[in-house]
Amino acid sequence: MKKNSIALPLSVFVLFSVAFTFIPASADAEDTVNFIQVLLDESSGQVNNQISELEEAGIPIPSSVDLFNSQGLAEYEAALASIEEGNLDEAQEHAFDAMSLFEDALEGLFEAEDDSQDQVDDDTNEINELVDTISNSEIDADEIRDLALQNDLDISFGDYDDAIEDAKGLLAEGNLEGAIEQFENAEDLLEDAFDQIDEGVDLQQDDRVDEF
């Protein structure tokens, strides 16, 4: 969507800009005014439509876009004022400047949309990786539980289980940062449990040596 969505509106700006160059010298004032008005309305409308789409999607509008758009609207108004004064050459200049500023605004909007989509893709990949990592951790935990049972060691895994469930819950809520924090906590608890097993096995071996 990125390249295609950008290319179409910008190609319209290019066509409009070129069209300015080819306004016939013989064109009457009314035709020229109508042409300028169409260009201004179309270019301004594209920016406004894209702003609305991003706002509906919850994507922040960059401050640079607001600046370009406001400057473009100022040139838009200046073009209309020149038309009212009957100065069509000046109106065309203002209109061209307005379109150039609207084009800058539109480019900024599409960049913001692309950046937002990239962030969504990155978050999705990170979520999938964390889901796999949690699953692998639970497999490791089951093996460590078995090791504790095999050595008749009373090791509690309750805190680890709680941390893993908290991580899953936060992940389901879309709280990736919180889920990562809870998972890291779970991994620390699992490491502590393994260390307890290691210490317990060493003590058992020492006891056996003492018995001899």
XYZ file of C-alpha atoms in Angstrom:
212
model
C 0.000 0.000 0.000
C 2.830 2.362 0.780
C 4.222 3.117 -2.653
C 0.922 2.937 -4.511
C -0.940 5.135 -2.009
C 1.745 7.788 -2.287
C 2.233 7.617 -6.021
C -1.355 8.293 -7.073
C -1.998 11.547 -5.169
C 1.480 12.882 -5.916
C 1.052 12.097 -9.593
C -2.069 14.261 -9.508
C -0.016 17.123 -8.106
C 2.506 16.691 -10.910
C -0.213 16.679 -13.561
C -1.799 19.789 -12.063
C 1.544 21.543 -11.936
C 2.260 20.710 -15.552
C -1.238 21.802 -16.473
C -0.477 25.278 -15.145
C 2.243 25.593 -17.750
C -0.149 24.783 -20.543
C -3.001 27.128 -19.717
C -3.612 28.683 -23.141
C -2.844 32.345 -23.382
C -6.169 32.681 -25.200
C -8.107 31.167 -22.272
C -10.674 33.597 -20.982
C -10.601 34.814 -17.399
C -13.528 32.669 -16.305
C -11.894 29.462 -17.555
C -8.632 30.350 -15.833
C -10.394 31.135 -12.561
C -12.344 27.872 -12.696
C -9.162 25.947 -13.442
C -7.302 27.503 -10.521
C -10.243 26.868 -8.194
C -10.402 23.189 -9.212
C -6.681 22.732 -8.600
C -6.839 24.384 -5.196
C -9.920 22.478 -4.065
C -8.562 19.147 -5.285
C -5.120 19.512 -3.713
C -6.477 20.848 -0.406
C -9.122 18.132 -0.337
C -6.547 15.379 -0.727
C -4.635 16.649 2.276
C -7.771 16.963 4.407
C -8.958 13.483 3.445
C -5.620 11.956 4.348
C -5.524 13.811 7.666
C -8.976 12.429 8.475
C -7.897 8.885 7.617
C -4.857 9.079 9.867
C -6.824 10.604 12.727
C -9.430 7.848 12.467
C -6.617 5.287 12.584
C -5.175 6.961 15.683
C -1.987 8.002 13.906
C -0.520 11.297 15.187
C -0.280 14.082 12.618
C 3.310 15.401 12.411
C 3.779 19.061 13.312
C 5.510 19.618 9.976
C 2.306 18.544 8.209
C 0.281 21.064 10.203
C 2.772 23.761 9.222
C 2.778 22.877 5.514
C -1.003 22.631 5.479
C -1.531 25.971 7.216
C 0.938 27.661 4.885
C -0.766 26.032 1.922
C -4.143 27.289 3.100
C -2.675 30.796 3.444
C -1.508 30.651 -0.181
C -4.906 29.214 -1.106
C -6.620 32.240 0.425
C -4.106 34.567 -1.224
C -4.913 33.014 -4.600
C -8.622 33.573 -4.054
C -7.954 37.161 -3.007
C -5.941 37.746 -6.184
C -8.806 36.316 -8.225
C -11.184 38.738 -6.541
C -8.818 41.558 -7.465
C -8.709 40.349 -11.055
C -4.966 39.588 -10.915
C -4.915 36.127 -12.483
C -1.132 35.940 -12.928
C -0.650 36.497 -9.202
C -3.460 34.054 -8.458
C -1.671 31.360 -10.449
C 1.547 31.986 -8.524
C -0.214 31.697 -5.180
C -2.073 28.611 -6.342
C 1.131 26.926 -7.467
C 2.784 27.724 -4.111
C -0.291 26.356 -2.302
C -0.173 23.125 -4.266
C 3.539 22.722 -3.561
C 2.906 23.127 0.179
C -0.041 20.724 0.065
C 2.223 18.238 -1.694
C 4.784 18.554 1.130
C 1.982 18.018 3.650
C 0.749 14.938 1.821
C 4.231 13.439 1.666
C 4.553 13.952 5.416
C 1.205 12.256 5.993
C 2.151 9.197 3.983
C 5.496 8.995 5.769
C 3.647 9.078 9.096
C 1.325 6.325 7.872
C 4.263 4.221 6.716
C 6.145 4.720 9.980
C 3.039 3.705 11.935
C 2.622 0.565 9.843
C 6.303 -0.281 10.301
C 5.837 0.035 14.068
C 2.784 -2.230 13.946
C 4.765 -4.802 11.952
C 7.674 -4.612 14.406
C 5.338 -5.010 17.384
C 3.602 -7.970 15.746
C 6.930 -9.686 15.111
C 8.050 -9.014 18.677
C 4.768 -10.372 20.055
C 5.109 -13.560 18.006
C 8.700 -13.980 19.153
C 7.678 -13.505 22.789
C 4.875 -16.074 22.436
C 7.415 -18.608 21.144
C 9.907 -17.701 23.866
C 7.286 -18.115 26.609
C 6.346 -21.502 25.181
C 9.991 -22.609 25.202
C 10.382 -21.342 28.775
C 7.415 -23.431 29.900
C 8.994 -26.498 28.286
C 12.230 -25.774 30.160
C 10.247 -25.311 33.376
C 8.577 -28.713 32.962
C 11.985 -30.338 32.559
C 13.273 -28.591 35.683
C 10.146 -29.694 37.609
C 10.856 -33.282 36.550
C 14.456 -32.898 37.677
C 13.295 -31.696 41.093
C 10.924 -34.661 41.433
C 13.592 -37.123 40.357
C 15.813 -35.846 43.140
C 13.022 -35.677 45.742
C 13.474 -31.935 46.116
C 10.621 -29.719 47.281
C 11.054 -26.733 44.953
C 8.246 -24.223 44.541
C 7.426 -23.042 41.030
C 4.385 -21.011 42.085
C 6.002 -17.605 41.613
C 7.301 -18.627 38.188
C 3.861 -19.862 37.132
C 2.255 -16.628 38.316
C 4.788 -14.499 36.435
C 4.251 -16.495 33.237
C 0.475 -16.127 33.506
C 0.875 -12.404 34.135
C 3.084 -12.138 31.030
C 0.474 -13.945 28.940
C -2.297 -11.740 30.279
C -0.408 -8.536 29.556
C 0.410 -9.808 26.085
C -3.269 -10.503 25.424
C -4.034 -6.926 26.486
C -1.470 -5.593 24.029
C 0.919 -4.481 26.774
C 4.105 -5.733 25.150
C 6.469 -3.858 27.449
C 4.741 -5.164 30.568
C 4.676 -8.700 29.174
C 8.409 -8.611 28.498
C 9.068 -7.351 32.026
C 6.989 -10.143 33.584
C 8.602 -12.771 31.360
C 12.072 -11.624 32.378
C 10.934 -11.891 36.001
C 9.694 -15.423 35.327
C 13.034 -16.383 33.796
C 14.866 -15.106 36.874
C 12.571 -17.176 39.101
C 13.133 -20.254 36.964
C 16.872 -19.754 37.193
C 16.561 -19.481 40.969
C 14.616 -22.756 41.044
C 17.317 -24.475 38.994
C 19.997 -23.137 41.342
C 18.041 -24.546 44.291
C 17.960 -27.926 42.589
C 21.688 -27.740 41.921
C 22.349 -26.910 45.568
C 19.992 -29.642 46.716
C 21.700 -32.263 44.572
C 25.102 -31.195 45.928
C 23.836 -31.534 49.500
C 22.437 -34.977 48.778
C 25.776 -36.062 47.372
C 27.574 -34.671 50.417
C 25.188 -36.578 52.694
C 25.898 -39.806 50.829
C 29.632 -39.242 51.219
C 29.183 -38.624 54.935
C 27.249 -41.882 55.277
C 30.221 -43.770 53.977
